[in-house]
Coordinates of C-alpha atoms in Angstrom, one line a residue:
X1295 CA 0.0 0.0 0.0
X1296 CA 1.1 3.7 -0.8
X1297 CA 1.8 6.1 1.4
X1298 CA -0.5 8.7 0.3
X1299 CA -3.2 5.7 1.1
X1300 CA -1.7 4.9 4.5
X1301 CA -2.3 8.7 5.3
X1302 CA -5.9 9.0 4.1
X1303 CA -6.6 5.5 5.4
X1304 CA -5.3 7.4 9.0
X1305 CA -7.2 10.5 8.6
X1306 CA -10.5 8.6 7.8
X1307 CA -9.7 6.4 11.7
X1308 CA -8.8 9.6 13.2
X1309 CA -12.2 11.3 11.9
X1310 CA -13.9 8.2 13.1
X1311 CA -12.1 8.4 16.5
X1312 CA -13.4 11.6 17.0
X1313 CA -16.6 11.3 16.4
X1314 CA -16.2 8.4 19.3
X1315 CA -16.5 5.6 16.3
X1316 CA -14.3 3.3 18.3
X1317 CA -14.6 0.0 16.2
X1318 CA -14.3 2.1 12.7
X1319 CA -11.4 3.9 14.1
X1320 CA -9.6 0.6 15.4
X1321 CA -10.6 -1.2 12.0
X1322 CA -8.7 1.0 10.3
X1323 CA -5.6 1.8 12.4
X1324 CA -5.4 -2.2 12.7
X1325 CA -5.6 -2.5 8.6
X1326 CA -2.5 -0.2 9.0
X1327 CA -0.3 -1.7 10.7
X1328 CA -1.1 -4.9 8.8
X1329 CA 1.0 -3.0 6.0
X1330 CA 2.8 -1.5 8.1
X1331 CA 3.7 -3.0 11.3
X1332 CA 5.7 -0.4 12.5
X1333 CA 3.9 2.6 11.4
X1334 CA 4.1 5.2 14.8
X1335 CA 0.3 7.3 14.1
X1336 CA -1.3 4.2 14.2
X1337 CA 0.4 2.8 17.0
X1338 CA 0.4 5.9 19.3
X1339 CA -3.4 6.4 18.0
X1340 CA -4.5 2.7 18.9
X1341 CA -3.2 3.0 22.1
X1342 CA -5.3 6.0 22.6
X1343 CA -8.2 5.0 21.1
X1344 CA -7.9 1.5 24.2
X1345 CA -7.4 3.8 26.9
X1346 CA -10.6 5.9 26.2
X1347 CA -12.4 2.1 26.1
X1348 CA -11.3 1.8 29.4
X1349 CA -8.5 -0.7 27.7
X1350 CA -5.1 0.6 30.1
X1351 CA -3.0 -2.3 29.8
X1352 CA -3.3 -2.8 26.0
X1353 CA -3.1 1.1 25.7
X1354 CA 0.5 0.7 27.3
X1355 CA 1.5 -2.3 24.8
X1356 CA 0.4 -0.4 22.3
X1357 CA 1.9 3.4 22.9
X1358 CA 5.4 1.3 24.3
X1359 CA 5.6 -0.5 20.6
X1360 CA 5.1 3.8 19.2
X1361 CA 7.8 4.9 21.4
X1362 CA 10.2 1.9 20.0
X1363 CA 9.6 3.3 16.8
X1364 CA 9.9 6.3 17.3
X1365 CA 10.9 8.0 20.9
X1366 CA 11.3 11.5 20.2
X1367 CA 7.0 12.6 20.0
X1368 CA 6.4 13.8 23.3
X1369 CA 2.8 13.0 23.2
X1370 CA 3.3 9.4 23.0
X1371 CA 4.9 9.6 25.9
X1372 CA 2.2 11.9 27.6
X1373 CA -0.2 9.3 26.4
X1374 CA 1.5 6.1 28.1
X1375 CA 2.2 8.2 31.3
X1376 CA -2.0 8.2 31.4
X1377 CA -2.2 5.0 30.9
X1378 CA 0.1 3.8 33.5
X1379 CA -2.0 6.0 36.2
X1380 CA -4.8 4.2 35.2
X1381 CA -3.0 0.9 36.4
X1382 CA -2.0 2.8 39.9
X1383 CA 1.7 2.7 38.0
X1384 CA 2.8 6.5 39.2
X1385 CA 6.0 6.0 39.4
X1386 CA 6.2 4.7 36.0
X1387 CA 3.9 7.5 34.7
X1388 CA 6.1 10.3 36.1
X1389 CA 9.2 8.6 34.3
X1390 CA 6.9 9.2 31.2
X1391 CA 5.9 13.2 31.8
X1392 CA 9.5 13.8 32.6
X1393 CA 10.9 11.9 29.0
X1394 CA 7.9 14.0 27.4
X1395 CA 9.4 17.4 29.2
X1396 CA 13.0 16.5 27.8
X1397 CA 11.5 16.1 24.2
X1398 CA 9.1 19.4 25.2
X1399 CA 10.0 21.2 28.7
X1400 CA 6.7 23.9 27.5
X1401 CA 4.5 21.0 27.7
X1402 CA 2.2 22.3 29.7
X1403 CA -0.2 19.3 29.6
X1404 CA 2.7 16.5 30.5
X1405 CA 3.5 19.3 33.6
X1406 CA -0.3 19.0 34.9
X1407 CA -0.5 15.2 34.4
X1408 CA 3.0 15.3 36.3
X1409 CA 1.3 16.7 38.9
X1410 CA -1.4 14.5 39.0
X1411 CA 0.9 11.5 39.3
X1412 CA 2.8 13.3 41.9
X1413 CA -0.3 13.8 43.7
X1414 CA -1.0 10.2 43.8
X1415 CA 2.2 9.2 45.4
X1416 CA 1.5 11.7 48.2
X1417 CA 4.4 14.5 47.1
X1418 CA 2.6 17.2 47.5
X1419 CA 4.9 20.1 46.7
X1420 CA 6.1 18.9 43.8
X1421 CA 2.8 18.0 42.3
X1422 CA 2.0 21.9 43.2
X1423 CA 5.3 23.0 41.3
X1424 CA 4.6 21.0 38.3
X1425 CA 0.7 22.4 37.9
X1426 CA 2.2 26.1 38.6
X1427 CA 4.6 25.5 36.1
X1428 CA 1.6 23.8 33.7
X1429 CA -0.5 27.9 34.7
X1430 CA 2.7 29.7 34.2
X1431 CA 2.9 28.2 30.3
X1432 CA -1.0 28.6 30.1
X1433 CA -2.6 30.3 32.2
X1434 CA -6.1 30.3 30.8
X1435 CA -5.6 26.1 31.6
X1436 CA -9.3 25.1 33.5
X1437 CA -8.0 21.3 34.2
X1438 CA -5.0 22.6 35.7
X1439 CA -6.4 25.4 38.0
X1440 CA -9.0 22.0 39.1
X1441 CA -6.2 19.8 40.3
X1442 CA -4.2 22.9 41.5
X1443 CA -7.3 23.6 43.6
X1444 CA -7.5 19.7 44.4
X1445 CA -4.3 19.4 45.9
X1446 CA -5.0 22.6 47.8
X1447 CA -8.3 21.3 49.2
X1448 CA -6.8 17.5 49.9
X1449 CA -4.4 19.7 52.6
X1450 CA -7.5 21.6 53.8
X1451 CA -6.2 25.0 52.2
X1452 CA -9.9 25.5 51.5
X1453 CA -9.9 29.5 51.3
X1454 CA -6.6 29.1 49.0
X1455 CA -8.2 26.3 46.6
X1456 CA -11.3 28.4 46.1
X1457 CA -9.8 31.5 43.7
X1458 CA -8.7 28.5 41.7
X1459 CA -11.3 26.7 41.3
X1460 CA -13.0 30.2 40.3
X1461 CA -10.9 31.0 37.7
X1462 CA -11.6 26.8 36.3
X1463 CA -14.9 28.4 35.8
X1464 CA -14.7 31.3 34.9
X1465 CA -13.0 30.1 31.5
X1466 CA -15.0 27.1 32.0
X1467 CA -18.7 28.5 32.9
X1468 CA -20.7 24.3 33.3
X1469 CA -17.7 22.8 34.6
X1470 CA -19.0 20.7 36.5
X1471 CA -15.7 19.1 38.7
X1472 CA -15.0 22.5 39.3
X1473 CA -18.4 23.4 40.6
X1474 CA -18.5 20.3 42.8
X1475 CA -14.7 20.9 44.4
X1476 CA -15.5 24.6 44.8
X1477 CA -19.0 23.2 46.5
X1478 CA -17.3 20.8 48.9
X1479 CA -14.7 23.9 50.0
X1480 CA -17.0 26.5 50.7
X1481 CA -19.1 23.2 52.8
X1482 CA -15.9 23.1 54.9
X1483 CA -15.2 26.9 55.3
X1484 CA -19.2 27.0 56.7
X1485 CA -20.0 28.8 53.7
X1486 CA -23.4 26.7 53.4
X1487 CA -26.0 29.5 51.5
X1488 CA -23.4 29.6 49.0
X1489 CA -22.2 25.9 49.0
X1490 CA -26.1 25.2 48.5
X1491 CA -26.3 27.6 45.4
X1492 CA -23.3 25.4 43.7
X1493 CA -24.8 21.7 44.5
X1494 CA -27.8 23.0 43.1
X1495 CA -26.7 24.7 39.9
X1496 CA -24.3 21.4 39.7
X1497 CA -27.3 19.3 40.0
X1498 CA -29.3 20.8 37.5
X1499 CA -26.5 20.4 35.1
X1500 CA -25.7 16.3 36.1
X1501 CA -29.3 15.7 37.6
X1502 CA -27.3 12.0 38.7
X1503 CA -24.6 13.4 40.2
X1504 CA -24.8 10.9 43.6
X1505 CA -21.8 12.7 45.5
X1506 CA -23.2 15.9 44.8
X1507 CA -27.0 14.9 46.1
X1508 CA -25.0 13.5 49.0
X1509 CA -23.3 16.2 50.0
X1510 CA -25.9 18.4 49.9
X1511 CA -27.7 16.1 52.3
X1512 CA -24.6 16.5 54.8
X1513 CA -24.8 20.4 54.3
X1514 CA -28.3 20.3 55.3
X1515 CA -28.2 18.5 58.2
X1516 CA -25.6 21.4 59.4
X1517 CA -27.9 23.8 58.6
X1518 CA -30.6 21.7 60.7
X1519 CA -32.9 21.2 57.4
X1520 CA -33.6 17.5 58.3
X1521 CA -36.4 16.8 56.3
X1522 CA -34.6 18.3 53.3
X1523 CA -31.3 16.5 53.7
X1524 CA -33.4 13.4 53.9
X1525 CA -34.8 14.1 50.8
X1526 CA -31.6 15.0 48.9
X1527 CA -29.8 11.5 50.5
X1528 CA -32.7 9.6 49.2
X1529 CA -32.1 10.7 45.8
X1530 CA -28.0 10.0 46.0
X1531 CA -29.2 6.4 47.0
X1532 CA -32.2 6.9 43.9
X1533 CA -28.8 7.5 41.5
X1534 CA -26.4 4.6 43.6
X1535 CA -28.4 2.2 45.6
X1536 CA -25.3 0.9 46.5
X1537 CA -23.8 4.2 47.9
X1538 CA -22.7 3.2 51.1
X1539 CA -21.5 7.0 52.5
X1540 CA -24.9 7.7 51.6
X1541 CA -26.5 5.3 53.7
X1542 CA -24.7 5.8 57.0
X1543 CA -25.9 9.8 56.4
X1544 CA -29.1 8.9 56.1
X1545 CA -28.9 7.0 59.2
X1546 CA -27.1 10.0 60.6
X1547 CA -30.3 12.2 59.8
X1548 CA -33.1 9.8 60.5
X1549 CA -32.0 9.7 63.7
X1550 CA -31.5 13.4 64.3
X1551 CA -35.3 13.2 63.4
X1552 CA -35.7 10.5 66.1
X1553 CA -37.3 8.3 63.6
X1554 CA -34.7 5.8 65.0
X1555 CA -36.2 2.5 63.9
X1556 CA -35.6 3.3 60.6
X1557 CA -32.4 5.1 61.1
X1558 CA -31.0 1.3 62.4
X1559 CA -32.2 -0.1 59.0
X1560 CA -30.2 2.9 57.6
X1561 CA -26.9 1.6 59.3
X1562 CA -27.0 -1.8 59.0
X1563 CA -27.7 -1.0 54.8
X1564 CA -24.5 1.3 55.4
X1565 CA -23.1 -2.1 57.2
X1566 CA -24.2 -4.5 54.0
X1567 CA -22.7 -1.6 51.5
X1568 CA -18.9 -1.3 52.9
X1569 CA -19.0 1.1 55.5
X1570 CA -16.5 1.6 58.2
X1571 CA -18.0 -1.1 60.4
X1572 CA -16.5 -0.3 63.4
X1573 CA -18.0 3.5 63.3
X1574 CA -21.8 1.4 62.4
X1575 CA -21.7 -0.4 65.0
X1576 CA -21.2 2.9 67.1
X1577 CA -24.2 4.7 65.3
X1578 CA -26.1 1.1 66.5
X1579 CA -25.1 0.6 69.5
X1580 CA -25.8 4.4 70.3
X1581 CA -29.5 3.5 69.4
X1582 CA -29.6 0.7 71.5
X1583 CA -28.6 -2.3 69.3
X1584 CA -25.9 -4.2 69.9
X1585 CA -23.4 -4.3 72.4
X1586 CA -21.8 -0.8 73.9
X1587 CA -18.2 -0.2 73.0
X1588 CA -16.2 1.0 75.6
X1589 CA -14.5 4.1 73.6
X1590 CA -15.5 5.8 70.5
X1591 CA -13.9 4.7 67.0
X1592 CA -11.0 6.6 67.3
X1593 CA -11.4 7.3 63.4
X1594 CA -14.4 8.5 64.0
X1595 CA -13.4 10.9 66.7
X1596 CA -10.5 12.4 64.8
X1597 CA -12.7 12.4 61.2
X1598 CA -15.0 14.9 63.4
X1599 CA -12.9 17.1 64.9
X1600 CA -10.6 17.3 62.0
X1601 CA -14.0 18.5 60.1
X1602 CA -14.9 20.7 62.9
X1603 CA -11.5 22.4 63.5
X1604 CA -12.0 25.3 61.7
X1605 CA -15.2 26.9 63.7
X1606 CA -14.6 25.0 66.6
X1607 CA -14.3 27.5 69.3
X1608 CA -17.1 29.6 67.5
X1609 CA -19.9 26.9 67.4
X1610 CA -18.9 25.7 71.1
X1611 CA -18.7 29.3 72.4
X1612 CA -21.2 31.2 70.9
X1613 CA -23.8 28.3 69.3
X1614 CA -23.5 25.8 71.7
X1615 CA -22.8 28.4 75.0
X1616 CA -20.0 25.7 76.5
X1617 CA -18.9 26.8 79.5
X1618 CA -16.6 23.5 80.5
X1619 CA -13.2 25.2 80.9
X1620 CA -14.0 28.2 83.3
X1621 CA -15.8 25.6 85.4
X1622 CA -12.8 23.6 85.6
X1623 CA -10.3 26.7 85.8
X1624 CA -12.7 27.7 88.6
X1625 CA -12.5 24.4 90.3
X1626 CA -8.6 24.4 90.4
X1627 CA -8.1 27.8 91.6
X1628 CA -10.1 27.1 94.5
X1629 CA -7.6 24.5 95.5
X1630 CA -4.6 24.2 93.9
X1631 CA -1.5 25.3 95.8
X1632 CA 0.6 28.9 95.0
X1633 CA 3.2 28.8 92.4
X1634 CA 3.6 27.0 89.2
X1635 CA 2.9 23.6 87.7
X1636 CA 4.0 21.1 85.1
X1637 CA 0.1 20.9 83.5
X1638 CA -1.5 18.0 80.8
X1639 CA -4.5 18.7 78.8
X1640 CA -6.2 16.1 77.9
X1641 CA -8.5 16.5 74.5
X1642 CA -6.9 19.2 74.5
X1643 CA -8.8 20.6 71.1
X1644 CA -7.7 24.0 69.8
X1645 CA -7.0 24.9 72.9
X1646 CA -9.6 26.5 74.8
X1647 CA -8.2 26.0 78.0
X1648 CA -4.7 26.8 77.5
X1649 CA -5.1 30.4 78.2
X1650 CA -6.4 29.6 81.4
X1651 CA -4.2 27.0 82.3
X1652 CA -0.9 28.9 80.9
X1653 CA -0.8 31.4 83.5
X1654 CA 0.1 29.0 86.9
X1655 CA 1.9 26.8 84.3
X1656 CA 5.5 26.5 83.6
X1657 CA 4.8 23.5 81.2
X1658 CA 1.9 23.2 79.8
X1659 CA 1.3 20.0 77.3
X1660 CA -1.5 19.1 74.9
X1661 CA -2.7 15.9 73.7
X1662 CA -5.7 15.2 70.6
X1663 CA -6.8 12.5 68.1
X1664 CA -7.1 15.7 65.7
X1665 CA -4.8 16.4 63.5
X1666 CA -6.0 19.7 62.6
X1667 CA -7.5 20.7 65.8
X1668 CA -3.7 20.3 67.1
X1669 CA -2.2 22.8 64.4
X1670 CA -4.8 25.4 66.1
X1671 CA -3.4 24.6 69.2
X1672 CA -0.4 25.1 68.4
X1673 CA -1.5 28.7 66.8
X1674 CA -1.8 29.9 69.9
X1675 CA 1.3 29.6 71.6
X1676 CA 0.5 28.2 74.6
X1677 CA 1.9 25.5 74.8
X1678 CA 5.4 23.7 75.0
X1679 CA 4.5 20.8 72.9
X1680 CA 1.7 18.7 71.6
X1681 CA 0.8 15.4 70.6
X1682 CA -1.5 13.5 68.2
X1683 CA -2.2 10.4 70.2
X1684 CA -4.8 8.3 72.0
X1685 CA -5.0 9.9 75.2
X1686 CA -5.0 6.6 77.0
X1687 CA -1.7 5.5 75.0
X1688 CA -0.4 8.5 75.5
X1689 CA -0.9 8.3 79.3
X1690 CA -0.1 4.2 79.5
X1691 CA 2.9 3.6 77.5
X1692 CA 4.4 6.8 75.5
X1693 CA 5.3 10.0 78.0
X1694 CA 7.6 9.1 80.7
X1695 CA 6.8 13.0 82.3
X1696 CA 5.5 13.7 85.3
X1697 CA 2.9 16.3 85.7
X1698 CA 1.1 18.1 89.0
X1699 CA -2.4 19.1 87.0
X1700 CA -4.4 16.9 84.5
X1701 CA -7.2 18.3 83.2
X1702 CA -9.6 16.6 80.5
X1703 CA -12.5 19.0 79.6
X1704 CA -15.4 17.7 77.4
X1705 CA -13.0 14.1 76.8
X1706 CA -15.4 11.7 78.2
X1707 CA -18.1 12.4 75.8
X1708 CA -16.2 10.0 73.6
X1709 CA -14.6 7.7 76.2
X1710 CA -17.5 5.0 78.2
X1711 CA -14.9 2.6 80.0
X1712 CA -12.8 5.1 81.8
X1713 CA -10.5 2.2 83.5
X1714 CA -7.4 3.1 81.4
X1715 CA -7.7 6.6 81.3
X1716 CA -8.0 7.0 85.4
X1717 CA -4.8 4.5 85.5
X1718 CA -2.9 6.3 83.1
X1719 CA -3.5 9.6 84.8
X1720 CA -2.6 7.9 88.3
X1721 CA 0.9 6.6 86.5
X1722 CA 1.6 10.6 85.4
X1723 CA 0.7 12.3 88.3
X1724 CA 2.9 13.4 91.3
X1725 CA 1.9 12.8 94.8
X1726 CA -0.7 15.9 95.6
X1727 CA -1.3 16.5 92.0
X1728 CA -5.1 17.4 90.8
X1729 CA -7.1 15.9 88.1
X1730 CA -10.1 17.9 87.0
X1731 CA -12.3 16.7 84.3
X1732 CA -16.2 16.9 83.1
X1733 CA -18.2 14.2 82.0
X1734 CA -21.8 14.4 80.8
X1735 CA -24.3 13.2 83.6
X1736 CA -26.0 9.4 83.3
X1737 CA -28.3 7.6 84.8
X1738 CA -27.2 3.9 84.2
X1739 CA -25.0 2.3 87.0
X1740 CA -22.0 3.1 85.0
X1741 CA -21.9 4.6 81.5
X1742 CA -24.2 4.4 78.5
X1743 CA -23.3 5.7 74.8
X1744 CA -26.5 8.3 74.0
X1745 CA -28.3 8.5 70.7
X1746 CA -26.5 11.9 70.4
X1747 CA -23.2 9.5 69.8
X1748 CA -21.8 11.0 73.4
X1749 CA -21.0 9.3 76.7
X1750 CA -22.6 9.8 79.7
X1751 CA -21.5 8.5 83.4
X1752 CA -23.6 8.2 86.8
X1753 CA -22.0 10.2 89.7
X1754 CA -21.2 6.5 91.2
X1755 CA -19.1 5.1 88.7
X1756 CA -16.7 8.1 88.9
X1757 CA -16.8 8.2 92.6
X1758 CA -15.9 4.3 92.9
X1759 CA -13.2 5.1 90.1
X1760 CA -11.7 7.5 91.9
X1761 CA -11.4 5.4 94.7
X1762 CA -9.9 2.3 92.6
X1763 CA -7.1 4.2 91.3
X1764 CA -5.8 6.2 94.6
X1765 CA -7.8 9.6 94.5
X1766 CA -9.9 11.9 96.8
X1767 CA -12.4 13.5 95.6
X1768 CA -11.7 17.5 96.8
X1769 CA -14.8 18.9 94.6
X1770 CA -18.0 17.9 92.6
X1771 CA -20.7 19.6 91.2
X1772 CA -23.8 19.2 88.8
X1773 CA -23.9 21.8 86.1
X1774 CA -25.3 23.2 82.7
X1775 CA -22.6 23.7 80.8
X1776 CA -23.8 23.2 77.0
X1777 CA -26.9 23.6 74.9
X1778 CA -28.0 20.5 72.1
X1779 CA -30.7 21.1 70.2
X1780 CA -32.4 23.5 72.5
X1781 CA -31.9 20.9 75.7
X1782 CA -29.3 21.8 78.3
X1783 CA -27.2 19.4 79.1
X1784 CA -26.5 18.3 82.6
X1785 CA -22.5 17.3 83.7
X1786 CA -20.4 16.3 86.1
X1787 CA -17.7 18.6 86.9
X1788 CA -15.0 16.7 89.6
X1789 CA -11.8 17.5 91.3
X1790 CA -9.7 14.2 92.5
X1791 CA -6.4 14.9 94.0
X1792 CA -4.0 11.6 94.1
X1793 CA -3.3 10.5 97.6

């Protein structure tokens, strides 16, 4: 066959390809290379043509046998490092990009798919130097501002990620990836009005658009809209029966509607679907089925605070009117002894006691599940270090310090079976030291685990705990010290000093 024949025999395949006429297109880039083995456009094409069908491992056969013939076209290259991300290969695929960048270092589609597979192996500032470098050859480049703004958002940078995921659509008006991301930010950063305005003009654009409907049921739960969050979860599940997320949330909101038979059936469907089953069988067991766990996932604990971290001290302060630290601070004052202290804080959060603490403290140390709760601790100043541990651990087995004040204010919410906890502190504390703590006020003989997904323990349990592990009690008291959902809610505030 002629060359001139070979070349109209491609541009009829490639017209075909485009027109998403897969079989046409492959018939004739396979006739082809049945003249021509070897012949690179129909190689590098073919391989194409199999990752669009979904087809990643012949794709790489295919675009490896172009490259043998001919190495030095960039996009083949580009084309097999896609390929090999499709297999989870990322190491392999940034190889590729940075062979394409030799051929063509102002590549700036092999620069944003660098970054992509940098992304995936979890090296974050280089995947952010490689799509900055992708904007900085294009700047009007919507799928690189999207996964600029990704990578932002996957470190919780939501009010950074936002102008990017702006400027995606803003040369991009329908784009609907960037809708959604920008969506989930402004969800995060509490922006709800306008988070709601994005799901919904995202939603009329991909009607089926599961996460979307999801998240938009989660938003409306915040906003205390149960009914309509109910509604907008039923229609993720409508679009993915299957959607487990989607079923633990509806759980989540049937029973903040107290309709708690069928928020059971929710979980265990969340259960049969994949869900974390150790945070189900929480949501149960807080609704009375099965058997009580004596802790709170601690997955589930750090998931929720890491979440919350951002308008922490604002929802507990001002929403919520908590109260818990002064009560404590109060407590101590009353008897501590003059001068300063080595002082733990125990859940210790963003750090709402650490100003009250500080001043009597010449150490002062902080200990949380959270993550991101702990990087606004450690925005204040306060204190001398912090840890991201498992406060029971952390007490048992990893600090070898010595301390004359524990404090743990608003910890026990997520801890039932305080055995650990009361001999860790014992272990840490000097001779005369104080331990002050709340705990929310039960009625069972010991503890019980509260639809609201927050422990509660009875007066005797802490008083026969105390006595176990080697303290007096020097102070207790009943208070109100936090509003849920219009009910105050009664606790326990205590003062133990070890003997």
């Amino acid at each position: 066959m002629k060359t001139a024949n070979i070349q109209t025999l491609l541009e009829q395949a490639l017209a075909h390809h485009q027109q998403g006429q897969f079989e046409l297109a492959e018939a004739l880039y396979l006739q082809v290379l049945k003249v021509h083995a070897n012949q690179f456009d129909a190689l590098q094409l073919l391989g194409t043509l199999a990752r669009q069908r979904g087809d990643a491992e012949t794709a790489v056969s295919s675009l490896q046998q172009a490259i043998a013939v001919n190495p030095q076209q960039a996009i083949a290259h580009i084309n097999l490092g896609a390929a090999l991300q499709d297999l989870g290969r990322s190491q392999e695929a940034v190889a590729s990009y940075d062979r394409a960048l030799l051929l063509k270092p102002d590549y700036a589609m092999a620069w944003n798919n660098r970054g992509n597979a940098l992304r995936s192996l979890g090296q974050l500032e280089q995947a952010l130097a490689s799509y900055d470098q992708a904007l900085q050859i294009t700047p009007a480049y919507p799928e690189a501002l999207l996964n600029r703004g990704l990578l932002l958002q996957g470190l919780a940078e939501h009010e950074s990620a936002l102008p990017d995921f702006d400027d995606a659509l803003a040369l991009r008006k329908n784009y609907t990836e960037a809708l959604f991301a920008r969506a989930v930010s402004l969800q995060y950063l509490h922006a709800h009005e306008e988070a709601l305005q994005d799901y919904d003009h995202l939603l009329q654009l991909h009607p089926a658009h599961s996460e979307a409907w999801c998240n938009r049921g989660m938003l409306l739960q915040k906003m205390q809209q149960y009914e309509a969050a109910l509604y907008s979860i039923d229609q993720a599940l409508a679009y993915k029966a299957d959607f487990a997320k989607a079923h633990q949330q509806r759980g989540h909101c049937l029973r903040l509607l107290q309709r708690n038979g069928e928020a059971i059936d929710a979980y265990q469907n969340a259960l049969a679907h994949g869900a974390n089953a150790e945070q189900i069988h929480y949501a149960l067991a807080a609704l009375g089925t099965g058997d009580t766990p004596a802790t709170a996932p601690p997955g589930y604990v750090a998931e929720l605070f890491d979440q919350y971290a951002d308008h922490f001290d604002h929802h507990l302060l001002d929403v919520l009117g908590y109260t818990v630290p002064d009560l404590l601070a109060a407590a101590i004052e009353r008897h501590r002894s003059t001068g300063t202290c080595h002082s733990l804080d125990l859940g210790c959060g963003t750090g709402l006691c650490a100003p009250l603490l500080r001043q009597y403290s010449s150490r002062l140390v902080g200990v949380d599940l959270s993550e991101k709760m702990l990087a606004k601790a450690r925005q204040t100043g306060l204190y001398d270090s912090l840890h991201c541990a498992d406060i029971a651990s952390f007490l048992l087995i990893a600090t070898t310090a010595e301390y004359d004040l524990v404090i743990a204010a608003d910890v026990f919410v997520y801890i039932g079976d305080l055995q650990q906890v009361f001999t860790g502190v014992n272990r840490v504390l000097r001779d005369g030291g104080l331990f002050a703590f709340s705990a929310e006020a039960g009625d069972n003989p010991d503890f019980s685990l509260r639809p609201s997904h927050r422990y509660a323990h009875a007066t005797a349990y802490l008083q026969d705990l105390a006595q176990q592990h080697g303290f007096t009690i020097v102070e207790t008291s009943q208070e109100f010290a936090r509003r849920d959902h219009g009910e105050d809610i009664a606790i326990h505030i205590m003062l133990l000093q070890k003997i």
